[in-house]
mmCIF file of C-alpha atoms and ligand atoms in Angstrom:
data_model
loop_
_atom_site.group_PDB
_atom_site.id
_atom_site.type_symbol
_atom_site.label_atom_id
_atom_site.label_comp_id
_atom_site.label_asym_id
_atom_site.label_seq_id
_atom_site.Cartn_x
_atom_site.Cartn_y
_atom_site.Cartn_z
ATOM 1 C CA MET B 208 19.038 26.659 28.540
ATOM 2 C CA ILE B 209 18.376 22.697 27.070
ATOM 3 C CA ASP B 210 14.563 23.221 25.386
ATOM 4 C CA ALA B 211 11.541 22.030 27.245
ATOM 5 C CA VAL B 212 10.315 20.669 23.562
ATOM 6 C CA ARG B 213 12.234 19.352 20.434
ATOM 7 C CA TYR B 214 10.583 20.140 17.611
ATOM 8 C CA ASP B 215 12.104 18.311 14.113
ATOM 9 C CA VAL B 216 10.645 18.560 10.731
ATOM 10 C CA ALA B 217 12.068 16.073 7.670
ATOM 11 C CA ASP B 218 9.545 15.587 4.720
ATOM 12 C CA GLY B 219 6.531 16.388 6.331
ATOM 13 C CA VAL B 220 6.757 15.080 9.360
ATOM 14 C CA ALA B 221 6.688 16.339 12.392
ATOM 15 C CA THR B 222 8.492 15.206 15.829
ATOM 16 C CA VAL B 223 7.084 16.462 18.734
ATOM 17 C CA THR B 224 9.114 15.495 22.165
ATOM 18 C CA LEU B 225 8.440 16.501 25.615
ATOM 19 C CA ASN B 226 12.212 16.762 27.019
ATOM 20 C CA ARG B 227 12.275 16.993 30.558
ATOM 21 C CA PRO B 228 13.586 13.171 31.125
ATOM 22 C CA ASP B 229 14.416 13.359 34.377
ATOM 23 C CA SER B 230 11.049 14.806 36.022
ATOM 24 C CA LEU B 231 9.781 12.303 33.632
ATOM 25 C CA ASN B 232 8.567 15.343 31.643
ATOM 26 C CA ALA B 233 5.495 15.813 33.823
ATOM 27 C CA LEU B 234 3.938 19.728 32.469
ATOM 28 C CA ASP B 235 5.246 22.636 34.384
ATOM 29 C CA LEU B 236 4.027 26.008 33.020
ATOM 30 C CA ASP B 237 7.310 25.943 30.889
ATOM 31 C CA LEU B 238 6.766 22.825 29.171
ATOM 32 C CA LYS B 239 3.043 23.209 29.045
ATOM 33 C CA THR B 240 4.111 26.824 27.648
ATOM 34 C CA ARG B 241 5.988 25.737 25.025
ATOM 35 C CA LEU B 242 4.398 22.585 23.829
ATOM 36 C CA ARG B 243 0.928 24.661 23.388
ATOM 37 C CA ASP B 244 2.108 27.179 21.440
ATOM 38 C CA VAL B 245 4.541 23.763 18.786
ATOM 39 C CA LEU B 246 1.270 22.254 18.825
ATOM 40 C CA ALA B 247 -0.524 25.124 16.841
ATOM 41 C CA ALA B 248 3.127 26.149 15.547
ATOM 42 C CA ALA B 249 2.942 22.615 13.782
ATOM 43 C CA ALA B 250 -1.289 22.470 12.617
ATOM 44 C CA ASP B 251 -0.400 26.035 10.722
ATOM 45 C CA ASP B 252 1.933 24.400 8.628
ATOM 46 C CA VAL B 253 0.465 23.589 5.628
ATOM 47 C CA GLY B 254 4.674 21.680 4.738
ATOM 48 C CA VAL B 255 3.454 19.351 7.837
ATOM 49 C CA ARG B 256 1.925 16.686 7.158
ATOM 50 C CA ALA B 257 1.933 14.132 10.249
ATOM 51 C CA VAL B 258 2.821 14.784 13.909
ATOM 52 C CA VAL B 259 4.693 12.607 16.533
ATOM 53 C CA VAL B 260 3.838 13.703 20.183
ATOM 54 C CA THR B 261 6.787 12.167 21.804
ATOM 55 C CA GLY B 262 9.054 11.838 25.264
ATOM 56 C CA SER B 263 12.567 11.412 26.045
ATOM 57 C CA GLY B 264 13.746 9.136 28.862
ATOM 58 C CA ARG B 265 12.281 6.733 30.571
ATOM 59 C CA ALA B 266 8.841 8.172 30.281
ATOM 60 C CA PHE B 267 5.607 9.596 27.527
ATOM 61 C CA CYS B 268 4.529 12.443 29.750
ATOM 62 C CA VAL B 269 3.027 12.173 34.243
ATOM 63 C CA GLY B 270 0.803 14.906 33.663
ATOM 64 C CA GLN B 271 1.158 18.265 35.557
ATOM 65 C CA ASP B 272 4.057 18.527 36.945
ATOM 66 C CA LEU B 273 3.178 18.055 41.161
ATOM 67 C CA THR B 274 5.783 19.651 42.951
ATOM 68 C CA GLU B 275 5.005 23.136 40.938
ATOM 69 C CA HIS B 276 1.881 21.984 41.715
ATOM 70 C CA ALA B 277 1.833 22.083 45.757
ATOM 71 C CA ARG B 278 3.977 25.215 45.776
ATOM 72 C CA ASN B 279 1.450 26.928 43.508
ATOM 73 C CA LEU B 280 -1.968 25.549 46.635
ATOM 74 C CA GLU B 281 0.869 26.495 49.133
ATOM 75 C CA THR B 282 1.427 30.550 47.588
ATOM 76 C CA THR B 283 -2.281 31.293 46.380
ATOM 77 C CA ARG B 284 -3.208 29.848 49.411
ATOM 78 C CA GLU B 285 -4.073 33.448 51.304
ATOM 79 C CA ARG B 286 -5.200 34.969 47.819
ATOM 80 C CA ASP B 287 -7.609 33.334 44.611
ATOM 81 C CA ALA B 288 -6.827 30.298 44.633
ATOM 82 C CA SER B 289 -8.800 29.709 41.112
ATOM 83 C CA ALA B 290 -5.193 31.317 39.877
ATOM 84 C CA VAL B 291 -4.221 28.188 40.339
ATOM 85 C CA TRP B 292 -6.589 25.980 37.945
ATOM 86 C CA ALA B 293 -6.264 29.146 35.585
ATOM 87 C CA THR B 294 -4.352 26.877 32.909
ATOM 88 C CA VAL B 295 -6.625 24.428 33.089
ATOM 89 C CA LEU B 296 -8.283 26.806 30.081
ATOM 90 C CA GLU B 297 -4.686 27.851 29.214
ATOM 91 C CA HIS B 298 -2.695 24.709 29.270
ATOM 92 C CA TYR B 299 -4.341 22.188 28.386
ATOM 93 C CA ALA B 300 -6.844 22.336 26.578
ATOM 94 C CA PRO B 301 -6.226 23.645 23.551
ATOM 95 C CA ILE B 302 -3.034 21.235 23.598
ATOM 96 C CA THR B 303 -5.825 18.234 23.413
ATOM 97 C CA LEU B 304 -8.249 20.891 21.459
ATOM 98 C CA THR B 305 -5.225 21.223 19.445
ATOM 99 C CA LEU B 306 -4.289 17.395 19.172
ATOM 100 C CA ALA B 307 -7.755 16.013 18.621
ATOM 101 C CA THR B 308 -8.966 18.516 15.374
ATOM 102 C CA MET B 309 -5.851 19.708 14.118
ATOM 103 C CA PRO B 310 -6.245 19.084 9.647
ATOM 104 C CA LYS B 311 -3.734 16.313 10.529
ATOM 105 C CA PRO B 312 -2.655 12.640 11.190
ATOM 106 C CA VAL B 313 -1.045 12.951 15.006
ATOM 107 C CA VAL B 314 0.516 9.534 16.441
ATOM 108 C CA ALA B 315 0.709 9.504 20.159
ATOM 109 C CA ALA B 316 4.881 6.975 20.571
ATOM 110 C CA VAL B 317 4.628 6.949 23.808
ATOM 111 C CA ASN B 318 8.034 5.135 25.149
ATOM 112 C CA GLY B 319 6.894 4.880 28.838
ATOM 113 C CA ILE B 320 3.878 5.343 31.475
ATOM 114 C CA ALA B 321 1.215 8.250 30.964
ATOM 115 C CA ALA B 322 -0.323 9.669 33.330
ATOM 116 C CA GLY B 323 -3.076 11.475 34.709
ATOM 117 C CA ALA B 324 -2.935 14.789 31.372
ATOM 118 C CA GLY B 325 -0.260 13.234 29.853
ATOM 119 C CA ALA B 326 -2.096 9.737 29.109
ATOM 120 C CA ALA B 327 -4.807 12.098 28.065
ATOM 121 C CA PHE B 328 -2.835 14.099 25.082
ATOM 122 C CA ALA B 329 -2.289 10.785 23.857
ATOM 123 C CA MET B 330 -6.013 10.119 23.288
ATOM 124 C CA ALA B 331 -6.712 12.919 21.798
ATOM 125 C CA CYS B 332 -3.985 11.661 19.473
ATOM 126 C CA ASP B 333 -4.981 9.498 16.485
ATOM 127 C CA PHE B 334 -3.437 6.338 17.386
ATOM 128 C CA ARG B 335 -1.137 5.093 19.574
ATOM 129 C CA ILE B 336 1.936 3.262 19.293
ATOM 130 C CA VAL B 337 3.093 1.631 22.707
ATOM 131 C CA ALA B 338 6.089 0.294 23.980
ATOM 132 C CA GLU B 339 6.087 -3.380 25.749
ATOM 133 C CA THR B 340 6.827 -1.383 29.236
ATOM 134 C CA ALA B 341 5.221 1.673 29.185
ATOM 135 C CA GLY B 342 1.483 1.448 30.350
ATOM 136 C CA PHE B 343 -1.558 4.363 31.384
ATOM 137 C CA ASN B 344 -2.761 5.762 34.750
ATOM 138 C CA MET B 345 -6.104 7.593 34.857
ATOM 139 C CA ALA B 346 -4.197 8.738 37.976
ATOM 140 C CA PHE B 347 -6.898 12.201 38.342
ATOM 141 C CA ALA B 348 -8.735 10.976 41.174
ATOM 142 C CA ALA B 349 -5.587 9.372 43.095
ATOM 143 C CA ILE B 350 -4.170 12.846 43.790
ATOM 144 C CA GLY B 351 -8.395 14.197 44.367
ATOM 145 C CA LEU B 352 -8.491 15.892 40.972
ATOM 146 C CA GLY B 353 -11.885 15.605 38.707
ATOM 147 C CA VAL B 354 -10.467 15.025 35.103
ATOM 148 C CA ASP B 355 -9.339 17.562 32.205
ATOM 149 C CA SER B 356 -7.663 17.753 29.060
ATOM 150 C CA GLY B 357 -10.117 15.949 27.217
ATOM 151 C CA LEU B 358 -10.053 12.667 28.688
ATOM 152 C CA SER B 359 -13.741 12.628 29.844
ATOM 153 C CA TRP B 360 -15.393 13.056 25.561
ATOM 154 C CA THR B 361 -12.015 10.518 24.240
ATOM 155 C CA LEU B 362 -11.924 7.966 26.871
ATOM 156 C CA PRO B 363 -15.591 7.111 26.556
ATOM 157 C CA GLN B 364 -15.424 7.172 22.815
ATOM 158 C CA ILE B 365 -12.384 4.618 22.915
ATOM 159 C CA VAL B 366 -13.243 2.372 25.995
ATOM 160 C CA GLY B 367 -17.160 3.524 26.332
ATOM 161 C CA ILE B 368 -18.631 4.865 28.623
ATOM 162 C CA ALA B 369 -18.451 1.886 31.925
ATOM 163 C CA LYS B 370 -15.229 1.243 31.290
ATOM 164 C CA ALA B 371 -13.939 5.133 31.166
ATOM 165 C CA LYS B 372 -15.917 5.116 35.069
ATOM 166 C CA GLU B 373 -14.044 2.055 35.897
ATOM 167 C CA LEU B 374 -10.427 3.644 34.530
ATOM 168 C CA LEU B 375 -11.446 7.115 36.179
ATOM 169 C CA LEU B 376 -13.134 6.370 39.709
ATOM 170 C CA LEU B 377 -10.571 3.576 40.222
ATOM 171 C CA PRO B 378 -7.171 4.418 38.839
ATOM 172 C CA GLY B 379 -3.762 2.109 38.573
ATOM 173 C CA ALA B 380 -1.262 1.051 36.200
ATOM 174 C CA VAL B 381 -2.553 -0.052 32.292
ATOM 175 C CA GLY B 382 0.020 -1.808 31.199
ATOM 176 C CA ALA B 383 0.222 -1.969 27.782
ATOM 177 C CA ARG B 384 -1.422 -5.548 27.057
ATOM 178 C CA GLU B 385 -4.336 -4.317 28.030
ATOM 179 C CA ALA B 386 -4.243 -1.231 26.957
ATOM 180 C CA LEU B 387 -3.796 -2.827 23.417
ATOM 181 C CA GLU B 388 -7.549 -5.420 24.396
ATOM 182 C CA LEU B 389 -9.132 -1.878 25.381
ATOM 183 C CA GLY B 390 -8.087 -0.558 22.749
ATOM 184 C CA LEU B 391 -6.119 2.261 24.040
ATOM 185 C CA ALA B 392 -3.340 0.988 22.935
ATOM 186 C CA THR B 393 -3.182 1.498 18.695
ATOM 187 C CA GLU B 394 -0.313 -1.272 18.370
ATOM 188 C CA VAL B 395 2.511 -2.389 21.078
ATOM 189 C CA VAL B 396 5.783 -2.535 20.251
ATOM 190 C CA ASP B 397 9.193 -3.262 21.298
ATOM 191 C CA ALA B 398 10.166 -0.320 23.440
ATOM 192 C CA THR B 399 13.363 0.345 21.215
ATOM 193 C CA ALA B 400 10.710 0.297 18.218
ATOM 194 C CA VAL B 401 8.345 2.519 19.812
ATOM 195 C CA LEU B 402 9.995 5.806 17.555
ATOM 196 C CA ARG B 403 10.483 4.319 14.461
ATOM 197 C CA THR B 404 6.871 2.714 14.677
ATOM 198 C CA ALA B 405 5.021 5.701 15.403
ATOM 199 C CA SER B 406 8.090 7.251 12.955
ATOM 200 C CA ALA B 407 6.506 4.884 10.204
ATOM 201 C CA LEU B 408 3.180 5.805 10.125
ATOM 202 C CA ALA B 409 3.258 8.990 10.161
ATOM 203 C CA GLN B 410 5.684 8.667 7.690
ATOM 204 C CA ARG B 411 2.497 7.240 5.306
ATOM 205 C CA LEU B 412 0.138 9.754 7.013
ATOM 206 C CA SER B 413 2.117 12.672 5.065
ATOM 207 C CA THR B 414 2.400 11.295 1.631
ATOM 208 C CA GLY B 415 -1.691 11.277 2.078
ATOM 209 C CA PRO B 416 -5.172 13.370 1.576
ATOM 210 C CA THR B 417 -4.338 15.926 4.563
ATOM 211 C CA VAL B 418 -7.154 17.987 4.007
ATOM 212 C CA ALA B 419 -9.115 14.387 3.522
ATOM 213 C CA TYR B 420 -7.505 13.609 6.864
ATOM 214 C CA GLY B 421 -8.849 16.850 9.083
ATOM 215 C CA ALA B 422 -11.947 17.075 7.421
ATOM 216 C CA ILE B 423 -12.878 13.435 8.521
ATOM 217 C CA ARG B 424 -10.927 14.205 12.255
ATOM 218 C CA ARG B 425 -13.144 16.817 12.050
ATOM 219 C CA SER B 426 -15.513 15.004 11.729
ATOM 220 C CA LEU B 427 -15.770 12.794 14.087
ATOM 221 C CA ALA B 428 -14.946 15.062 17.006
ATOM 222 C CA PHE B 429 -17.655 17.143 15.755
ATOM 223 C CA SER B 430 -20.256 15.011 15.489
ATOM 224 C CA ALA B 431 -18.907 13.216 19.150
ATOM 225 C CA GLY B 432 -21.295 16.088 20.439
ATOM 226 C CA ASN B 433 -23.175 16.628 17.618
ATOM 227 C CA PRO B 434 -27.490 15.036 16.575
ATOM 228 C CA LEU B 435 -26.875 12.946 13.744
ATOM 229 C CA ASP B 436 -28.825 16.288 11.717
ATOM 230 C CA GLU B 437 -26.528 18.319 12.508
ATOM 231 C CA ALA B 438 -23.103 16.311 12.295
ATOM 232 C CA LEU B 439 -25.594 15.294 8.493
ATOM 233 C CA GLN B 440 -24.250 18.691 7.750
ATOM 234 C CA TYR B 441 -21.057 19.247 8.642
ATOM 235 C CA GLU B 442 -19.475 16.139 6.903
ATOM 236 C CA ALA B 443 -22.013 17.930 3.553
ATOM 237 C CA LYS B 444 -19.172 21.459 4.321
ATOM 238 C CA MET B 445 -16.499 18.968 4.895
ATOM 239 C CA MET B 446 -17.346 16.934 2.110
ATOM 240 C CA ALA B 447 -16.531 20.020 -0.047
ATOM 241 C CA HIS B 448 -13.775 20.809 1.132
ATOM 242 C CA ALA B 449 -12.042 18.337 1.148
ATOM 243 C CA GLY B 450 -13.552 17.087 -2.302
ATOM 244 C CA ALA B 451 -12.115 21.002 -4.191
ATOM 245 C CA THR B 452 -8.763 20.150 -3.022
ATOM 246 C CA ALA B 453 -6.910 19.020 -6.026
ATOM 247 C CA ASP B 454 -5.768 15.525 -4.459
ATOM 248 C CA HIS B 455 -9.749 14.873 -4.799
ATOM 249 C CA ARG B 456 -9.319 15.319 -8.509
ATOM 250 C CA ASN B 457 -5.930 13.522 -8.792
ATOM 251 C CA ALA B 458 -6.637 10.036 -7.494
ATOM 252 C CA VAL B 459 -10.822 10.410 -8.955
ATOM 253 C CA ARG B 460 -7.910 10.451 -12.129
ATOM 254 C CA ALA B 461 -6.265 7.539 -11.260
ATOM 255 C CA PHE B 462 -8.962 5.507 -10.867
ATOM 256 C CA THR B 463 -10.487 5.884 -13.520
ATOM 257 C CA GLU B 464 -7.352 5.559 -15.299
ATOM 258 C CA LYS B 465 -7.002 2.706 -12.940
ATOM 259 C CA GLN B 466 -2.601 4.275 -11.142
ATOM 260 C CA GLN B 467 -2.287 4.683 -8.350
ATOM 261 C CA PRO B 468 -2.779 8.228 -6.566
ATOM 262 C CA THR B 469 -0.162 10.320 -5.289
ATOM 263 C CA PHE B 470 -1.019 13.486 -3.008
ATOM 264 C CA GLU B 471 0.616 16.450 -2.211
ATOM 265 C CA GLY B 472 -1.763 17.774 0.944
ATOM 266 C CA ARG B 473 -3.708 20.179 -0.959
HETATM 267 O O1 LIG E 714 -3.570 22.943 37.823
HETATM 268 C C1 LIG E 714 -4.371 22.288 37.777
HETATM 269 O O2 LIG E 714 -2.852 21.197 38.102
HETATM 270 C C2 LIG E 714 -4.598 20.772 36.919
HETATM 271 C C3 LIG E 714 -4.204 19.566 36.280
HETATM 272 C C4 LIG E 714 -3.922 18.510 36.141
HETATM 273 C C5 LIG E 714 -3.529 17.579 35.423
HETATM 274 C C6 LIG E 714 -3.251 15.923 35.535
HETATM 275 O O3 LIG E 714 -1.837 15.834 34.741
HETATM 276 S S1 LIG E 714 -3.857 16.178 37.332
HETATM 277 C C7 LIG E 714 -2.364 14.527 37.765
HETATM 278 C C8 LIG E 714 -1.067 14.934 37.515
HETATM 279 N N1 LIG E 714 -0.155 13.527 37.955
HETATM 280 C C9 LIG E 714 -0.089 12.606 38.793
HETATM 281 O O4 LIG E 714 -1.056 12.867 39.959
HETATM 282 C C10 LIG E 714 0.697 11.592 38.072
HETATM 283 C C11 LIG E 714 1.375 11.199 39.630
HETATM 284 N N2 LIG E 714 2.914 10.681 39.525
HETATM 285 C C12 LIG E 714 2.067 8.425 39.770
HETATM 286 O O5 LIG E 714 1.246 8.563 39.994
HETATM 287 C C13 LIG E 714 3.059 7.527 39.449
HETATM 288 O O6 LIG E 714 4.467 8.298 39.738
HETATM 289 C C14 LIG E 714 3.443 6.755 38.017
HETATM 290 C C15 LIG E 714 2.985 6.564 37.926
HETATM 291 C C16 LIG E 714 3.271 7.604 36.813
HETATM 292 C C17 LIG E 714 4.468 6.121 37.623
HETATM 293 O O7 LIG E 714 4.636 5.603 39.319
HETATM 294 P P1 LIG E 714 6.166 4.820 39.173
HETATM 295 O O8 LIG E 714 6.178 3.980 40.182
HETATM 296 O O9 LIG E 714 6.522 4.553 37.850
HETATM 297 O O10 LIG E 714 7.788 5.295 39.235
HETATM 298 P P2 LIG E 714 7.304 7.196 40.353
HETATM 299 O O11 LIG E 714 8.069 5.636 41.628
HETATM 300 O O12 LIG E 714 5.661 6.927 41.159
HETATM 301 O O13 LIG E 714 8.018 7.963 40.355
HETATM 302 C C18 LIG E 714 9.120 8.297 39.752
HETATM 303 C C19 LIG E 714 9.707 10.047 39.996
HETATM 304 O O14 LIG E 714 8.863 11.312 39.265
HETATM 305 C C20 LIG E 714 9.404 10.145 41.868
HETATM 306 O O15 LIG E 714 10.489 10.795 42.197
HETATM 307 P P3 LIG E 714 11.748 10.692 43.339
HETATM 308 O O16 LIG E 714 11.125 9.882 43.963
HETATM 309 O O17 LIG E 714 12.522 9.567 42.250
HETATM 310 O O18 LIG E 714 12.450 11.993 43.422
HETATM 311 C C21 LIG E 714 8.062 11.041 41.798
HETATM 312 O O19 LIG E 714 7.803 11.904 43.341
HETATM 313 C C22 LIG E 714 8.948 11.768 40.227
HETATM 314 N N3 LIG E 714 7.341 12.359 39.412
HETATM 315 C C23 LIG E 714 6.193 11.343 38.877
HETATM 316 N N4 LIG E 714 4.605 11.844 38.801
HETATM 317 C C24 LIG E 714 4.694 12.811 38.857
HETATM 318 C C25 LIG E 714 6.122 13.181 39.332
HETATM 319 N N5 LIG E 714 7.251 14.486 39.832
HETATM 320 C C26 LIG E 714 6.115 15.761 39.542
HETATM 321 N N6 LIG E 714 4.873 15.521 38.655
HETATM 322 C C27 LIG E 714 4.384 14.116 38.068
HETATM 323 N N7 LIG E 714 3.764 14.699 37.623
#
């Protein structure tokens, strides 16, 4: 049986590959479930210090598998319709939360089109290395849906509220170059170089101060939804957390000795 998500770990970097290329990595139940569980495992594995998420074939991920969704709508019509939407909290929300808050950096290697929840997953990552030939489509409203997978949270942070409304209310193709101008893409590279570039960035991050990176990610996430006084309290907690690491002590010593620090991620 083909694994719907490939998971490879090498040199402290986990590469998570959505693997339904014939369906443009559309999220059916199997893929969503496996992606949620694989990301949770990557988050918990102290041997993993950075994560790359990518897609196999010509797409990154086109969001919910609409063939499966249509079937679900059909078969649940007579029963409790809310069962169709349980996936939002069972799959989409935990995937996004893990991507956005796991205590290590996450790089999206956007090899092809990222639409709907696929675009949202990319936005929950720290960096998006995007193929020249790829792009984004915040497709939800085009099929009469609201928004999920944290896009109402990440998108305004990246592009501002006015542009986020435009992208969500008037969905359409946003090419790689436009994505770069908007800040949706960190870097645009030739399609053949996407995974290599993303992996090199993840490799660099994997030799950094992992606990501090996690503290920074969580502080940013907390501050996005809380007032300054609470953000300051949370920062203080995260500061003590990162400050208790050997990495911090060693880096300060290296600084005073005019040496380059090395980080062990603890
Ligand atoms: O409870 C819940 O499930 C709620 C959760 C929602 C989360 C979401 O993600 S909602 C958003 C779902 N995604 C979409 O609405 C995107 C739909 N796809 C498109 O808009 C376009 O296909 C793309 C913009 C992604 C790409 O356009 P283009 O012109 O490059 O390709 P295409 O010709 O439209 O698609 C190629 C094939 O992929 C085509 O199949 P075919 O004709 O070759 O047999 C198309 O049907 C299929 N495809 C594309 N997206 C999906 C899909 N099949 C199933 N599910 C898809 N999401």
